Structures are given as structure tokens and as C-alpha cells.
């Protein structure tokens, strides 16, 4: 643990430099041709639990430092380290050690049509899971993605060793994105090994495509630049048929409205679960060339395949201020969770819980 402290301090210093907008030596003028580019992201959060006056905390909700290979038409790649959930106040600084977050390479099989991805990355299923926490509209991701990621990878970070074949078909007025992959290793609740997981996702977009090039991540709010409707169907099954999932997701970008929704039914050895959420936002002009977005989200999980803490309803709302798109952004939001009902008696158990949060982020 002692050896991890200097590493953590170095990563935090790098992140704070990025937050301050200071130039980094590795970020000299970008050149054409093959190159490695340094990328950083920092998201600082102030959280206050309702009904608990002394529970305010300041933490690094998300921190990323990595390098990406760019400038080659036949291959792309990235390696990224995370330092998430580090508590800054009240002191002393404490939290998880830095960890490998993602390491993957994407090769072209048929130029600009079919891509093969290998490494440690997010299985290509579930829009919320495939969208970075730095670009979702709300204060945080919908809590429905937690159970889905546990099912897919056995880990909350949502990454696992695997391979994926995918592509993007672009046509006038519509486009299709497709993925089919396998998750090689995904530990169970007790650390036991589980069979490989096969999965597939197909998404149809009417209007402007979500993106011009295929990538492992998905966008969300592009602040009104690309208008369109995306509908996706996806599913998975393990190699022996003991676990499976079926889901749909949607994204509507119709200036100034952004609407996303997702629904999954998941079955595993723990039982069945239903995961659903809807998020809506409106992009409004802010001071200068900035954008203000009020947003609301409703999320619900149910089923015997979930832990008690993962069941129930959650309501969220707030305001995001895009100072420089997603590169510099502030989000003020709150969440409220009603008293969950006991499955047998129907009586309300713990008291309702709520949280107020302020997030400041910088990426480049």
C-alpha cells in the first residue's frame, strides 16, 4: 500500500494540472501521422447527504490518465489508468489505489467497415454502460448500470477481457451500428469462474449518425449538433445457457431535447432482474457561447436477482452547464430514493434517502 501512495499523488497532481488548464509536456503541438496522445480527465464532486448535516464530502469521483494511439487507418488503441473515489475532505486523503481501467486495440478487418477489438474493455451491451461518465447528462450514471455490469463482467468498473467484432454502416438519412463479442473471464459473486458470455447489439439510427466513425464508446448529448433517433436491440447468453439477458435502448436528439431510455431483463444463477431508466434534458443557450441543460431522470430496478441495496426507485434532477462542451462542465443535481418496500410484508423499511451534489470536470 505504501508504494501506491506516491503513484496516487503523481496521478492526482497530473489531474489537478489538467483541471487548472496548465500545459503538460506531453501535450505539445499535435502532429499528423502515427502518434501517441496523452489524455486526462478529472471530475471533482461535493456531496451532501440529506438528513445528515455533517456528511459533506469532497472527492475525486472520476480520474483518468492514459495514452491513445492515433493517426493510423488500420488500428487504434488506448491504455488508461483510473483513480476513482478518492476522498479529499474530510482528510486525510484516502481511497482506492490507481488501477488499470482499460487497455484495448481495435483493428480494421475490412477497411472502414468491420473492426476487431481485443483487450480489456467494456462489453458492447447497454448504452449507459457504453457511455463515459464524463459525458452522461446527469450528475452520475443511472444506477441501473451497476447490476448490468455485474452480470456482464463481475465487476462494477464494467471492463473485462474479451473480443468484439463491430462496424458502422452509413447511408443517406440512416445508419446501422452492430457488435458481436465474447467476454472471456467474469468472476462470480464468490470469486468463482463463470462460463464465457456471448453478446450482440444492433442499433438503427434515423437522421444523422451518432458518430462518423466506429468506436467502443457511445456519445450522448452533443449539444444539438446531430439530430436523430437511435433504437437498439441487444442480448447475451453464457456458453452453457445458465445466464442470459435481453434489452433495448433508445436515444433521441431533436434540438433542443435529448432523451435516452434503457430496459433490460437479466437472468442468472441469482435469479431474474428488471432494470429500467429514462433521462430527459433540454439544451438552452447560456452566458456567452455556453449551454445550460436542465435534466431529470427516473430509474427503477426490481427482481430477486438483486441485492436489497440495488432494488427500488430513484428520482434525480439538476442542471448542467457546458462551458466548453464536455471538456469543461459543472453539474448541480440531487437524487431521492423513496422508502423501499419489504417484499413479504409490503411495509416500508429504511427511511427515504437523498443527496445533493456538485460536480466540476475537465477533460482533454
Tab-separated table of N, CA, C and O in Angstrom, residues 14-107:
chain	number	residue	atom	x	y	z
A	14	UNK	N	-1.160	15.237	-11.717
A	14	UNK	CA	-1.399	15.341	-13.152
A	14	UNK	C	-2.825	15.771	-13.428
A	14	UNK	O	-3.091	16.635	-14.263
A	15	UNK	N	-3.772	15.193	-12.697
A	15	UNK	CA	-5.169	15.561	-12.876
A	15	UNK	C	-5.441	16.999	-12.495
A	15	UNK	O	-6.186	17.707	-13.170
A	16	UNK	N	-4.829	17.455	-11.384
A	16	UNK	CA	-5.042	18.835	-10.949
A	16	UNK	C	-4.436	19.819	-11.946
A	16	UNK	O	-4.987	20.898	-12.184
A	17	UNK	N	-3.306	19.457	-12.560
A	17	UNK	CA	-2.750	20.306	-13.610
A	17	UNK	C	-3.705	20.414	-14.780
A	17	UNK	O	-3.911	21.492	-15.347
A	18	UNK	N	-4.321	19.279	-15.116
A	18	UNK	CA	-5.298	19.299	-16.213
A	18	UNK	C	-6.485	20.160	-15.859
A	18	UNK	O	-7.008	20.910	-16.681
A	19	UNK	N	-6.944	20.063	-14.595
A	19	UNK	CA	-8.104	20.836	-14.153
A	19	UNK	C	-7.800	22.326	-14.234
A	19	UNK	O	-8.652	23.143	-14.577
A	20	UNK	N	-6.562	22.676	-13.925
A	20	UNK	CA	-6.178	24.084	-13.952
A	20	UNK	C	-5.935	24.593	-15.361
A	20	UNK	O	-5.781	25.786	-15.581
A	21	UNK	N	-5.889	23.661	-16.336
A	21	UNK	CA	-5.677	24.074	-17.712
A	21	UNK	C	-4.225	24.373	-18.036
A	21	UNK	O	-3.915	24.994	-19.043
A	22	UNK	N	-3.270	23.910	-17.184
A	22	UNK	CA	-1.865	24.167	-17.451
A	22	UNK	C	-1.353	23.220	-18.516
A	22	UNK	O	-1.760	22.076	-18.583
A	23	UNK	N	-0.439	23.661	-19.372
A	23	UNK	CA	0.080	22.774	-20.420
A	23	UNK	C	0.932	21.667	-19.820
A	23	UNK	O	1.636	21.877	-18.835
A	24	UNK	N	0.864	20.494	-20.400
A	24	UNK	CA	1.670	19.365	-19.980
A	24	UNK	C	2.728	19.096	-21.036
A	24	UNK	O	2.493	19.272	-22.224
A	25	UNK	N	3.916	18.640	-20.622
A	25	UNK	CA	4.994	18.443	-21.578
A	25	UNK	C	4.605	17.528	-22.733
A	25	UNK	O	5.005	17.743	-23.858
A	26	UNK	N	3.821	16.482	-22.433
A	26	UNK	CA	3.470	15.517	-23.471
A	26	UNK	C	2.383	16.032	-24.394
A	26	UNK	O	2.001	15.356	-25.327
A	27	UNK	N	1.876	17.233	-24.111
A	27	UNK	CA	0.784	17.748	-24.924
A	27	UNK	C	1.275	18.855	-25.856
A	27	UNK	O	0.620	19.864	-26.039
A	28	UNK	N	2.392	18.654	-26.429
A	28	UNK	CA	2.898	19.623	-27.398
A	28	UNK	C	2.010	19.607	-28.623
A	28	UNK	O	1.052	18.851	-28.719
A	29	UNK	N	2.343	20.436	-29.571
A	29	UNK	CA	1.546	20.565	-30.781
A	29	UNK	C	1.279	19.201	-31.397
A	29	UNK	O	2.190	18.409	-31.616
A	30	UNK	N	0.009	18.868	-31.675
A	30	UNK	CA	-0.340	17.584	-32.260
A	30	UNK	C	0.137	17.526	-33.708
A	30	UNK	O	-0.059	18.461	-34.473
A	31	UNK	N	0.760	16.422	-34.045
A	31	UNK	CA	1.308	16.262	-35.374
A	31	UNK	C	0.461	15.287	-36.175
A	31	UNK	O	-0.253	14.463	-35.629
A	32	UNK	N	0.587	15.387	-37.485
A	32	UNK	CA	-0.081	14.431	-38.353
A	32	UNK	C	0.699	13.126	-38.353
A	32	UNK	O	1.870	13.088	-38.002
A	33	UNK	N	0.023	12.042	-38.751
A	33	UNK	CA	0.683	10.756	-38.806
A	33	UNK	C	0.561	10.000	-37.501
A	33	UNK	O	-0.057	10.469	-36.535
A	34	UNK	N	1.151	8.796	-37.419
A	34	UNK	CA	1.051	7.970	-36.207
A	34	UNK	C	1.611	8.698	-34.997
A	34	UNK	O	2.681	9.310	-35.052
A	35	UNK	N	0.898	8.629	-33.900
A	35	UNK	CA	1.330	9.339	-32.693
A	35	UNK	C	0.621	8.778	-31.469
A	35	UNK	O	-0.448	8.168	-31.575
A	36	UNK	N	1.224	8.994	-30.321
A	36	UNK	CA	0.608	8.695	-29.035
A	36	UNK	C	0.191	10.017	-28.401
A	36	UNK	O	1.004	10.943	-28.298
A	37	UNK	N	-1.057	10.104	-27.989
A	37	UNK	CA	-1.571	11.327	-27.384
A	37	UNK	C	-1.946	11.065	-25.932
A	37	UNK	O	-2.609	10.066	-25.615
A	38	UNK	N	-1.538	11.965	-25.060
A	38	UNK	CA	-1.891	11.887	-23.652
A	38	UNK	C	-3.289	12.451	-23.443
A	38	UNK	O	-3.614	13.512	-23.975
A	39	UNK	N	-4.111	11.735	-22.693
A	39	UNK	CA	-5.460	12.206	-22.378
A	39	UNK	C	-5.670	12.117	-20.872
A	39	UNK	O	-5.219	11.170	-20.220
A	40	UNK	N	-6.337	13.129	-20.333
A	40	UNK	CA	-6.623	13.150	-18.903
A	40	UNK	C	-8.069	13.579	-18.683
A	40	UNK	O	-8.659	14.278	-19.503
A	41	UNK	N	-8.613	13.177	-17.568
A	41	UNK	CA	-9.945	13.617	-17.170
A	41	UNK	C	-10.035	13.654	-15.659
A	41	UNK	O	-9.476	12.793	-14.976
A	42	UNK	N	-10.702	14.668	-15.141
A	42	UNK	CA	-10.830	14.824	-13.696
A	42	UNK	C	-12.232	15.318	-13.382
A	42	UNK	O	-12.711	16.269	-13.989
A	43	UNK	N	-12.891	14.644	-12.465
A	43	UNK	CA	-14.233	15.023	-12.046
A	43	UNK	C	-14.258	15.104	-10.519
A	43	UNK	O	-14.136	14.093	-9.829
A	44	UNK	N	-14.364	16.321	-9.996
A	44	UNK	CA	-14.371	16.566	-8.554
A	44	UNK	C	-15.816	16.729	-8.102
A	44	UNK	O	-16.587	17.481	-8.718
A	45	UNK	N	-16.176	16.047	-7.009
A	45	UNK	CA	-17.560	16.077	-6.532
A	45	UNK	C	-17.648	16.534	-5.079
A	45	UNK	O	-16.890	16.083	-4.221
A	46	UNK	N	-18.612	17.420	-4.818
A	46	UNK	CA	-19.026	17.769	-3.466
A	46	UNK	C	-20.390	17.163	-3.245
A	46	UNK	O	-21.338	17.463	-3.980
A	47	UNK	N	-20.525	16.275	-2.266
A	47	UNK	CA	-21.778	15.593	-1.985
A	47	UNK	C	-22.227	15.875	-0.565
A	47	UNK	O	-21.403	15.931	0.364
A	48	UNK	N	-23.529	16.041	-0.402
A	48	UNK	CA	-24.132	16.242	0.917
A	48	UNK	C	-25.342	15.322	1.041
A	48	UNK	O	-26.311	15.457	0.285
A	49	UNK	N	-25.282	14.379	1.965
A	49	UNK	CA	-26.421	13.520	2.234
A	49	UNK	C	-27.493	14.323	2.959
A	49	UNK	O	-27.207	15.056	3.898
A	50	UNK	N	-28.734	14.196	2.503
A	50	UNK	CA	-29.836	14.861	3.196
A	50	UNK	C	-30.096	14.168	4.526
A	50	UNK	O	-29.833	12.985	4.690
A	51	UNK	N	-30.614	14.920	5.479
A	51	UNK	CA	-30.901	14.425	6.830
A	51	UNK	C	-29.626	14.053	7.590
A	51	UNK	O	-29.688	13.357	8.594
A	52	UNK	N	-28.467	14.477	7.104
A	52	UNK	CA	-27.206	14.198	7.795
A	52	UNK	C	-26.313	15.418	7.624
A	52	UNK	O	-25.574	15.530	6.652
A	53	UNK	N	-26.395	16.352	8.575
A	53	UNK	CA	-25.752	17.644	8.427
A	53	UNK	C	-24.241	17.609	8.356
A	53	UNK	O	-23.626	18.510	7.807
A	54	UNK	N	-23.590	16.576	8.919
A	54	UNK	CA	-22.131	16.544	8.948
A	54	UNK	C	-21.561	15.541	7.955
A	54	UNK	O	-20.454	15.048	8.135
A	55	UNK	N	-22.307	15.254	6.880
A	55	UNK	CA	-21.880	14.196	5.963
A	55	UNK	C	-21.301	14.722	4.660
A	55	UNK	O	-21.123	13.949	3.713
A	56	UNK	N	-20.985	16.018	4.569
A	56	UNK	CA	-20.447	16.569	3.318
A	56	UNK	C	-19.070	15.988	3.032
A	56	UNK	O	-18.229	15.857	3.929
A	57	UNK	N	-18.845	15.616	1.785
A	57	UNK	CA	-17.553	15.085	1.374
A	57	UNK	C	-17.138	15.726	0.048
A	57	UNK	O	-17.980	16.093	-0.768
A	58	UNK	N	-15.838	15.848	-0.138
A	58	UNK	CA	-15.267	16.270	-1.412
A	58	UNK	C	-14.362	15.139	-1.878
A	58	UNK	O	-13.497	14.687	-1.123
A	59	UNK	N	-14.573	14.676	-3.091
A	59	UNK	CA	-13.795	13.537	-3.573
A	59	UNK	C	-13.559	13.647	-5.069
A	59	UNK	O	-14.259	14.387	-5.778
A	60	UNK	N	-12.591	12.914	-5.525
A	60	UNK	CA	-12.377	12.731	-6.948
A	60	UNK	C	-13.295	11.608	-7.393
A	60	UNK	O	-13.000	10.433	-7.193
A	61	UNK	N	-14.437	11.975	-7.935
A	61	UNK	CA	-15.387	10.964	-8.363
A	61	UNK	C	-14.810	10.120	-9.488
A	61	UNK	O	-14.955	8.892	-9.501
A	62	UNK	N	-14.160	10.763	-10.439
A	62	UNK	CA	-13.506	10.065	-11.543
A	62	UNK	C	-12.179	10.741	-11.862
A	62	UNK	O	-12.102	11.964	-11.896
A	63	UNK	N	-11.175	9.946	-12.104
A	63	UNK	CA	-9.894	10.448	-12.557
A	63	UNK	C	-9.324	9.492	-13.590
A	63	UNK	O	-9.386	8.280	-13.417
A	64	UNK	N	-8.812	10.023	-14.678
A	64	UNK	CA	-8.281	9.196	-15.752
A	64	UNK	C	-6.981	9.812	-16.291
A	64	UNK	O	-6.886	11.024	-16.488
A	65	UNK	N	-6.016	8.955	-16.542
A	65	UNK	CA	-4.804	9.334	-17.255
A	65	UNK	C	-4.495	8.197	-18.207
A	65	UNK	O	-4.492	7.025	-17.800
A	66	UNK	N	-4.253	8.504	-19.471
A	66	UNK	CA	-3.987	7.443	-20.427
A	66	UNK	C	-3.337	7.963	-21.689
A	66	UNK	O	-3.131	9.170	-21.862
A	67	UNK	N	-3.017	7.031	-22.559
A	67	UNK	CA	-2.468	7.374	-23.872
A	67	UNK	C	-3.293	6.662	-24.931
A	67	UNK	O	-3.801	5.550	-24.709
A	68	UNK	N	-3.450	7.319	-26.061
A	68	UNK	CA	-4.174	6.747	-27.196
A	68	UNK	C	-3.288	6.771	-28.436
A	68	UNK	O	-2.563	7.737	-28.666
A	69	UNK	N	-3.359	5.702	-29.206
A	69	UNK	CA	-2.674	5.615	-30.482
A	69	UNK	C	-3.591	6.157	-31.558
A	69	UNK	O	-4.703	5.676	-31.736
A	70	UNK	N	-3.128	7.165	-32.267
A	70	UNK	CA	-3.915	7.794	-33.319
A	70	UNK	C	-3.073	7.929	-34.587
A	70	UNK	O	-1.865	7.779	-34.573
A	71	UNK	N	-3.773	8.247	-35.686
A	71	UNK	CA	-3.080	8.570	-36.916
A	71	UNK	C	-2.861	7.414	-37.864
A	71	UNK	O	-2.280	7.600	-38.932
A	72	UNK	N	-3.334	6.203	-37.495
A	72	UNK	CA	-3.228	5.051	-38.387
A	72	UNK	C	-4.624	4.611	-38.797
A	72	UNK	O	-5.528	4.529	-37.948
A	73	UNK	N	-4.834	4.338	-40.070
A	73	UNK	CA	-6.161	3.969	-40.549
A	73	UNK	C	-6.548	2.535	-40.172
A	73	UNK	O	-7.718	2.219	-40.098
A	74	UNK	N	-5.568	1.672	-39.927
A	74	UNK	CA	-5.875	0.257	-39.728
A	74	UNK	C	-5.914	-0.178	-38.265
A	74	UNK	O	-6.359	-1.280	-37.953
A	75	UNK	N	-5.499	0.679	-37.353
A	75	UNK	CA	-5.510	0.288	-35.944
A	75	UNK	C	-5.657	1.527	-35.066
A	75	UNK	O	-5.149	2.611	-35.375
A	76	UNK	N	-6.395	1.348	-33.959
A	76	UNK	CA	-6.482	2.342	-32.893
A	76	UNK	C	-6.291	1.608	-31.575
A	76	UNK	O	-6.603	0.420	-31.464
A	77	UNK	N	-5.803	2.300	-30.566
A	77	UNK	CA	-5.595	1.647	-29.281
A	77	UNK	C	-5.527	2.647	-28.157
A	77	UNK	O	-5.341	3.849	-28.379
A	78	UNK	N	-5.688	2.152	-26.935
A	78	UNK	CA	-5.609	3.024	-25.764
A	78	UNK	C	-5.260	2.209	-24.528
A	78	UNK	O	-5.581	1.022	-24.441
A	79	UNK	N	-4.589	2.866	-23.601
A	79	UNK	CA	-4.332	2.334	-22.264
A	79	UNK	C	-4.684	3.443	-21.292
A	79	UNK	O	-4.238	4.587	-21.455
A	80	UNK	N	-5.477	3.114	-20.273
A	80	UNK	CA	-5.982	4.143	-19.364
A	80	UNK	C	-5.932	3.637	-17.932
A	80	UNK	O	-6.286	2.493	-17.652
A	81	UNK	N	-5.470	4.513	-17.039
A	81	UNK	CA	-5.427	4.226	-15.609
A	81	UNK	C	-6.472	5.098	-14.919
A	81	UNK	O	-6.652	6.272	-15.275
A	82	UNK	N	-7.170	4.527	-13.933
A	82	UNK	CA	-8.202	5.280	-13.211
A	82	UNK	C	-7.794	5.472	-11.761
A	82	UNK	O	-7.085	4.634	-11.178
A	83	UNK	N	-8.220	6.581	-11.185
A	83	UNK	CA	-8.111	6.806	-9.750
A	83	UNK	C	-9.438	7.414	-9.310
A	83	UNK	O	-9.605	8.615	-9.182
A	84	UNK	N	-10.404	6.536	-9.088
A	84	UNK	CA	-11.778	6.934	-8.784
A	84	UNK	C	-12.055	6.845	-7.286
A	84	UNK	O	-11.484	6.004	-6.579
A	85	UNK	N	-12.965	7.708	-6.822
A	85	UNK	CA	-13.457	7.599	-5.463
A	85	UNK	C	-12.456	7.961	-4.388
A	85	UNK	O	-12.541	7.446	-3.265
A	86	UNK	N	-11.495	8.832	-4.679
A	86	UNK	CA	-10.506	9.249	-3.686
A	86	UNK	C	-11.082	10.410	-2.870
A	86	UNK	O	-11.400	11.468	-3.414
A	87	UNK	N	-11.243	10.214	-1.570
A	87	UNK	CA	-11.796	11.249	-0.687
A	87	UNK	C	-10.724	12.282	-0.360
A	87	UNK	O	-9.631	11.944	0.093
A	88	UNK	N	-11.057	13.562	-0.607
A	88	UNK	CA	-10.139	14.662	-0.315
A	88	UNK	C	-10.467	15.323	1.016
A	88	UNK	O	-9.573	15.672	1.787
A	89	UNK	N	-11.741	15.538	1.281
A	89	UNK	CA	-12.213	16.149	2.528
A	89	UNK	C	-13.459	15.408	2.994
A	89	UNK	O	-14.304	15.040	2.178
A	90	UNK	N	-13.625	15.153	4.279
A	90	UNK	CA	-12.637	15.452	5.330
A	90	UNK	C	-11.410	14.565	5.215
A	90	UNK	O	-11.510	13.407	4.821
A	91	UNK	N	-10.248	15.131	5.532
A	91	UNK	CA	-8.971	14.443	5.369
A	91	UNK	C	-8.769	13.355	6.397
A	91	UNK	O	-9.586	13.180	7.304
A	92	UNK	N	-7.666	12.619	6.260
A	92	UNK	CA	-6.646	12.732	5.215
A	92	UNK	C	-7.118	12.126	3.899
A	92	UNK	O	-8.139	11.440	3.853
A	93	UNK	N	-6.341	12.383	2.832
A	93	UNK	CA	-6.675	11.815	1.526
A	93	UNK	C	-6.661	10.296	1.621
A	93	UNK	O	-5.721	9.698	2.142
A	94	UNK	N	-7.722	9.664	1.168
A	94	UNK	CA	-7.811	8.210	1.248
A	94	UNK	C	-8.704	7.705	0.115
A	94	UNK	O	-9.520	8.443	-0.429
A	95	UNK	N	-8.541	6.444	-0.217
A	95	UNK	CA	-9.358	5.856	-1.265
A	95	UNK	C	-8.628	4.742	-1.973
A	95	UNK	O	-7.494	4.389	-1.614
A	96	UNK	N	-9.249	4.174	-2.990
A	96	UNK	CA	-8.643	3.064	-3.724
A	96	UNK	C	-7.341	3.480	-4.400
A	96	UNK	O	-7.129	4.649	-4.731
A	97	UNK	N	-6.478	2.503	-4.595
A	97	UNK	CA	-5.235	2.752	-5.329
A	97	UNK	C	-5.533	2.879	-6.819
A	97	UNK	O	-6.546	2.363	-7.294
A	98	UNK	N	-4.670	3.551	-7.574
A	98	UNK	CA	-4.841	3.596	-9.025
A	98	UNK	C	-4.901	2.193	-9.602
A	98	UNK	O	-4.259	1.265	-9.106
A	99	UNK	N	-5.681	2.026	-10.656
A	99	UNK	CA	-5.880	0.710	-11.246
A	99	UNK	C	-5.956	0.826	-12.761
A	99	UNK	O	-6.343	1.869	-13.297
A	100	UNK	N	-5.580	-0.239	-13.436
A	100	UNK	CA	-5.752	-0.284	-14.882
A	100	UNK	C	-7.235	-0.233	-15.190
A	100	UNK	O	-8.010	-1.053	-14.707
A	101	UNK	N	-7.635	0.747	-15.988
A	101	UNK	CA	-9.044	0.941	-16.280
A	101	UNK	C	-9.436	0.312	-17.605
A	101	UNK	O	-10.490	-0.312	-17.716
A	102	UNK	N	-8.600	0.493	-18.611
A	102	UNK	CA	-8.909	-0.044	-19.926
A	102	UNK	C	-7.621	-0.170	-20.739
A	102	UNK	O	-6.724	0.667	-20.625
A	103	UNK	N	-7.532	-1.231	-21.510
A	103	UNK	CA	-6.392	-1.433	-22.409
A	103	UNK	C	-6.901	-2.246	-23.588
A	103	UNK	O	-7.243	-3.420	-23.433
A	104	UNK	N	-6.983	-1.624	-24.754
A	104	UNK	CA	-7.576	-2.313	-25.896
A	104	UNK	C	-6.965	-1.818	-27.193
A	104	UNK	O	-6.386	-0.726	-27.261
A	105	UNK	N	-7.096	-2.644	-28.227
A	105	UNK	CA	-6.685	-2.278	-29.580
A	105	UNK	C	-7.814	-2.665	-30.519
A	105	UNK	O	-8.437	-3.720	-30.357
A	106	UNK	N	-8.079	-1.808	-31.495
A	106	UNK	CA	-9.134	-2.035	-32.482
A	106	UNK	C	-8.514	-2.027	-33.872
A	106	UNK	O	-7.926	-1.022	-34.287
A	107	UNK	N	-8.635	-3.156	-34.568
A	107	UNK	CA	-8.034	-3.321	-35.887
A	107	UNK	C	-9.119	-3.365	-36.962
A	107	UNK	O	-10.212	-3.893	-36.732
